[in-house]
Short mmCIF file of C-alpha atoms in Angstrom, two decimals:
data_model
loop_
_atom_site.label_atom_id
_atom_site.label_comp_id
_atom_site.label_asym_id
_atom_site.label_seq_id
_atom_site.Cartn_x
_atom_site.Cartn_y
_atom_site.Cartn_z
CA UNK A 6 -4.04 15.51 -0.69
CA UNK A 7 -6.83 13.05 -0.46
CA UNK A 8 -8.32 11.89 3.13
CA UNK A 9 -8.75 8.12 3.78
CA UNK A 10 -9.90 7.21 6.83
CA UNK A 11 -10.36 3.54 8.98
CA UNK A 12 -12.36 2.80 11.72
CA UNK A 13 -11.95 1.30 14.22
CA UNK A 14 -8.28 1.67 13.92
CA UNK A 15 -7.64 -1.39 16.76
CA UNK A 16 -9.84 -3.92 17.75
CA UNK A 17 -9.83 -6.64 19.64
CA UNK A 18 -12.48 -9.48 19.60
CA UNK A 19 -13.08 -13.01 20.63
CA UNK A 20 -13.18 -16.28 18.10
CA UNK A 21 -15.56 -17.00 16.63
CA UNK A 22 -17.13 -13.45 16.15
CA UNK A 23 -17.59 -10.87 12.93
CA UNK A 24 -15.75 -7.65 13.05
CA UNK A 25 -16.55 -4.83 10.83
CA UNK A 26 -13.78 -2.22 9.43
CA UNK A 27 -15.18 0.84 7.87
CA UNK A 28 -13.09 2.83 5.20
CA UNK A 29 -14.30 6.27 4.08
CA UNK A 30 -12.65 8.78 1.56
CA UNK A 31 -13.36 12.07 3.24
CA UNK A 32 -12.99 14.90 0.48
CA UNK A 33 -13.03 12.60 -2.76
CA UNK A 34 -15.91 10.21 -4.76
CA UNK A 35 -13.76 6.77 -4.68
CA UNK A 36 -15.17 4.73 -7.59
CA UNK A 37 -12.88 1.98 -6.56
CA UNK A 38 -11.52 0.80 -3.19
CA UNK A 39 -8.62 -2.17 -2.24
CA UNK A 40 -8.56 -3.76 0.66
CA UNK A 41 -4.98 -4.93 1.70
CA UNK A 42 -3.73 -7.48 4.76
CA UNK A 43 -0.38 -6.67 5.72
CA UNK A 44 1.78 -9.26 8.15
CA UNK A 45 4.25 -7.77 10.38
CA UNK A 46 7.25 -7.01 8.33
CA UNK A 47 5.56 -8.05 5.08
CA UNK A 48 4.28 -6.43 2.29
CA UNK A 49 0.62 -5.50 0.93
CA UNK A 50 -1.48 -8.03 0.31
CA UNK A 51 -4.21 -7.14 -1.96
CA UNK A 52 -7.67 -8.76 -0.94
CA UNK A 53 -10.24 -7.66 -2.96
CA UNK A 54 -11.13 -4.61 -4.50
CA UNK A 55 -14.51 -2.86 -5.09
CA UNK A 56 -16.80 -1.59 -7.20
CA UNK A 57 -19.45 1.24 -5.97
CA UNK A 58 -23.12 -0.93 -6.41
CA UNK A 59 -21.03 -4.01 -7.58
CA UNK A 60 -19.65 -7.37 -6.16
CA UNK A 61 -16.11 -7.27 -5.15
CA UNK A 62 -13.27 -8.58 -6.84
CA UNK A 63 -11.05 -11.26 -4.81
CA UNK A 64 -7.52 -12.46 -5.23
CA UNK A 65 -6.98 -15.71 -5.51
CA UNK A 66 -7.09 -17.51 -2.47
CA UNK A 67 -8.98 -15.06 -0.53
CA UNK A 68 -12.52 -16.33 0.93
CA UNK A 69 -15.25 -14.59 -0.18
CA UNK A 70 -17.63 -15.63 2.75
CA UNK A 71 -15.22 -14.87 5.17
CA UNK A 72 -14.66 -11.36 4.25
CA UNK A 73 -17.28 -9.73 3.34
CA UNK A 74 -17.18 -6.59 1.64
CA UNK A 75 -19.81 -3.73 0.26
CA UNK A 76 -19.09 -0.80 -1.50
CA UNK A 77 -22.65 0.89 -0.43
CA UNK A 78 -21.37 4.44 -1.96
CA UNK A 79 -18.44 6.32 -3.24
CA UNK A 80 -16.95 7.35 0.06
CA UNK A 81 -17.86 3.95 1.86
CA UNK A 82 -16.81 0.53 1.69
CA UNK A 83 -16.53 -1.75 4.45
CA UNK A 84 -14.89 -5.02 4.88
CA UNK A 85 -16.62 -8.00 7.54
CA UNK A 86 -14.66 -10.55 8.84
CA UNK A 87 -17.13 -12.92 9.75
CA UNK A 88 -16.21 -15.70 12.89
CA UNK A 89 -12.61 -14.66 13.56
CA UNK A 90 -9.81 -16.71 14.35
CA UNK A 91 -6.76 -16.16 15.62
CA UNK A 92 -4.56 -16.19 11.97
CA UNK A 93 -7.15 -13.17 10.88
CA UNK A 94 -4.97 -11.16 13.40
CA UNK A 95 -3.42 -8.94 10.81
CA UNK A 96 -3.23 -5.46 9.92
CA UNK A 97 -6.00 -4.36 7.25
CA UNK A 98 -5.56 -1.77 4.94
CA UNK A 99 -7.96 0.37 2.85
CA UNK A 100 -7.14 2.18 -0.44
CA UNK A 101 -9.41 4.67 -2.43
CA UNK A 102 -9.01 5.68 -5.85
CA UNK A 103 -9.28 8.62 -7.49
CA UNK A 104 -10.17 9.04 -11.01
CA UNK A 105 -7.12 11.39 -12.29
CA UNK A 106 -4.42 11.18 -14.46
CA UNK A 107 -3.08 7.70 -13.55
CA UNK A 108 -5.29 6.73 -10.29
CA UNK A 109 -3.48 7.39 -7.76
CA UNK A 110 -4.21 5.80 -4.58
CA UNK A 111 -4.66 7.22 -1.09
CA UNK A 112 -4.52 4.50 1.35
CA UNK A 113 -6.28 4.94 5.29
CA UNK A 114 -4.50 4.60 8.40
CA UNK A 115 -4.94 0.52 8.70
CA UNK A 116 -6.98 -1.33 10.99
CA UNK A 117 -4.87 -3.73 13.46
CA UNK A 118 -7.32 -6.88 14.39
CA UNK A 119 -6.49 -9.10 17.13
CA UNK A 120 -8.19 -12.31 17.37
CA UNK A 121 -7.90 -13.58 20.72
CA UNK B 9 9.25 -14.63 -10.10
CA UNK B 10 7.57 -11.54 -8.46
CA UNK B 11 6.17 -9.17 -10.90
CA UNK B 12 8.34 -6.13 -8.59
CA UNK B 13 10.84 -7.15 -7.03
CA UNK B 14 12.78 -5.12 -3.78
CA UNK B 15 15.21 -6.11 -1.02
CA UNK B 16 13.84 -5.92 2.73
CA UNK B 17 16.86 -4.75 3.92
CA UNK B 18 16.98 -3.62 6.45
CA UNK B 19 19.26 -0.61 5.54
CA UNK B 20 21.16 1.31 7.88
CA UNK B 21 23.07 4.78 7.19
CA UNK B 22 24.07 7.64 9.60
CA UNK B 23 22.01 10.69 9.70
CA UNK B 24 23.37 13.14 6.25
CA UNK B 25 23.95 9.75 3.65
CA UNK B 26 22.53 9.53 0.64
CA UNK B 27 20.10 6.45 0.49
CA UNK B 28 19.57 4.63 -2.85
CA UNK B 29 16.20 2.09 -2.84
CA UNK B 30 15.92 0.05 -5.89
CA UNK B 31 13.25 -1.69 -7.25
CA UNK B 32 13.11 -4.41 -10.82
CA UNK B 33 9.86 -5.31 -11.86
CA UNK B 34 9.57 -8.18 -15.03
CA UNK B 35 6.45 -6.54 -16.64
CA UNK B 36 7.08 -4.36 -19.82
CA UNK B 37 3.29 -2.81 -19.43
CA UNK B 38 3.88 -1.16 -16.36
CA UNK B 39 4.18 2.98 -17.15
CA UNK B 40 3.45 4.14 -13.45
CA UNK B 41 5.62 3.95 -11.04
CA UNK B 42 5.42 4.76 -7.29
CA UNK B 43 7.33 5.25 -3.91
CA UNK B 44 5.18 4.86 -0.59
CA UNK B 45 6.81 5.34 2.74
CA UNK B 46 5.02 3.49 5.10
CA UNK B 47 5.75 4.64 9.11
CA UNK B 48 5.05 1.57 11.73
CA UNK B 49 1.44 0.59 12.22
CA UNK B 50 0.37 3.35 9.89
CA UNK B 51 -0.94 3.33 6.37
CA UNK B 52 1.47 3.92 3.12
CA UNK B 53 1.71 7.67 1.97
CA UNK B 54 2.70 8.46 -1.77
CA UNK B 55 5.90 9.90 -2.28
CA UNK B 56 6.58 10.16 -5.93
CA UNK B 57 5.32 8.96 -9.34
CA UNK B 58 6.71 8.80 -12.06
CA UNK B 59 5.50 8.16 -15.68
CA UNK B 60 7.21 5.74 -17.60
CA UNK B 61 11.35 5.81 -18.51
CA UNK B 62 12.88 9.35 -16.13
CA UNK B 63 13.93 11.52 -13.38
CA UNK B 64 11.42 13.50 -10.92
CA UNK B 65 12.74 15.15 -8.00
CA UNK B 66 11.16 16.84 -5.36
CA UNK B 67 12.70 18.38 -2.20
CA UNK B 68 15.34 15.78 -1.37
CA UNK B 69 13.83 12.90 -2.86
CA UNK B 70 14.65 11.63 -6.37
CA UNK B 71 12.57 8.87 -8.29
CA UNK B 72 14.21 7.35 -11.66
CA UNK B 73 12.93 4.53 -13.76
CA UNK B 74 14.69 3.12 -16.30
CA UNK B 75 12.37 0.75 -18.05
CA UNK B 76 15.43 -0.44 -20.79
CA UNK B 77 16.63 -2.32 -17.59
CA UNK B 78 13.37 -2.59 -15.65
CA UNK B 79 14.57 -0.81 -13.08
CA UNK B 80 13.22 1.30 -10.31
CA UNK B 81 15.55 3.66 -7.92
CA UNK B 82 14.79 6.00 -4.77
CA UNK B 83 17.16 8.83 -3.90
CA UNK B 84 17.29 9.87 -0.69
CA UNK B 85 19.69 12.90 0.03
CA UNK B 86 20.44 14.16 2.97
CA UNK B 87 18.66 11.44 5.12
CA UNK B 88 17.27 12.36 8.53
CA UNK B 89 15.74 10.20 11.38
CA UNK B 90 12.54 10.74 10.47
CA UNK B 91 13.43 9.25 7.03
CA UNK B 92 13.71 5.78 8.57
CA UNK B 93 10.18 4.08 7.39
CA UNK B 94 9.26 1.27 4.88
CA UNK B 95 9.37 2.63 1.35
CA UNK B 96 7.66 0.46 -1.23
CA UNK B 97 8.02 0.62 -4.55
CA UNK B 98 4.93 0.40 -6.94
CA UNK B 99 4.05 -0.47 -10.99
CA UNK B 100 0.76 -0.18 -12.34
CA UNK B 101 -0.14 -1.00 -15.88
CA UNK B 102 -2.98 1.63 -15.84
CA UNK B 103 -5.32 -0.91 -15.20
CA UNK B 104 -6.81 -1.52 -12.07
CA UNK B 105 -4.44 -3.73 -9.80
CA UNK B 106 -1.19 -1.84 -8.48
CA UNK B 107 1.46 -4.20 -7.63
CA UNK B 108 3.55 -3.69 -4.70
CA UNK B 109 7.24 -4.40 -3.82
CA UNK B 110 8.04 -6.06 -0.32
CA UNK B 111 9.23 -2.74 1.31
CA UNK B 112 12.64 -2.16 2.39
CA UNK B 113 13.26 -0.80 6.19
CA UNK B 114 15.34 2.14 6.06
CA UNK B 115 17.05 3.35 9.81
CA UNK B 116 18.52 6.22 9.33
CA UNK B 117 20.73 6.52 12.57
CA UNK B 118 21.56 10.37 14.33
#
């Protein structure tokens, strides 16, 4: 099947700075790409999701500024989450699509963030 | 009311059971449906799909939809240890946004 992968997959940074999570679909052109936050014990949350070359799409209540994300090709999109704080701490989730019979998804490994 | 719809569980059965995950979901467009297992701190995998009303089996796993009563089942035979996961259900319209169930914890005890 399809290869998504994350990096970093663990990071842990101080408040107040920007963290960057890459997400790359290794063997397949992604047209589209989700980004999810998932709590412990919870289920997806979808963030956003992405357009190669166009602005992302966000869910309602999701801040724009403070996640930034570009889709600068079809096997990279990254998400920034600028000045961290502690209730970013979450587990961050990347999706790719692929363009087949009903789009199935391939999601990467996830991307735990601690905020200290 | 959640658009899909699935107990958290947790569920616990001995090693051998036969597991049944359910899922309802309240939106008549939805003609995919999908099972993710989802191991701790790790990403969701696909299980099955199915394509609107239907059985699809593969190995020991069984999906069936039912979309008369909106309803969404997992079949599990012959559970092992390294069954016990998260396993979300899934509906997508064939649009772009696939909505997710909460995930029910499975243990499957040896």
């Amino acid at each position: 099947g399809a290869v998504v992968s994350q990096h970093p997959s663990w990071v842990i940074c101080k408040s107040g700075t920007s963290v960057k999570i890459e997400c790359r679909s290794l063997d397949f052109q992604a047209t589209t790409m989700f980004w999810y936050r998932q709590f412990p014990k919870q289920s997806l949350m979808l963030m956003a999701t992405s357009n190669e070359g166009s602005k992302a799409t966000y869910e309602q209540g999701v801040e724009k500024d403070k996640f930034l994300i570009n889709h600068a090709s079809l096997t990279l999109s990254t998400l920034t989450v600028t000045s961290a704080h502690p209730e970013d701490s979450s587990f961050y989730i990347c999706s790719a699509k692929t363009s087949g019979a009903y789009n199935e998804q391939f999601f990467g490994p996830g991307t735990r963030l601690t905020v200290l | 009311q959640k658009e899909v719809e699935q107990d958290p569980g947790p569920l616990s059965v001995p090693e051998g059971a036969i597991v049944s995950l359910n899922c309802t979901y309240s939106n008549s467009a939805f003609q995919y449906f999908m099972w993710y297992r989802q191991y701790s701190r790790k990403g969701p995998e696909l299980l099955m799909y199915t394509y609107s009303s239907g059985n699809k089996e593969d190995g020991r796993f069984t999906a069936q939809v039912d979309k008369s009563s909106k309803y969404i089942s997992l079949f599990i035979r012959d559970s092992q240890p390294s069954d016990s996961a998260t396993y979300l259900c899934a509906s997508y319209t064939g649009g772009f946004k696939t909505i997710f169930g909460a995930g029910t914890r499975l243990f499957v005890k040896a």
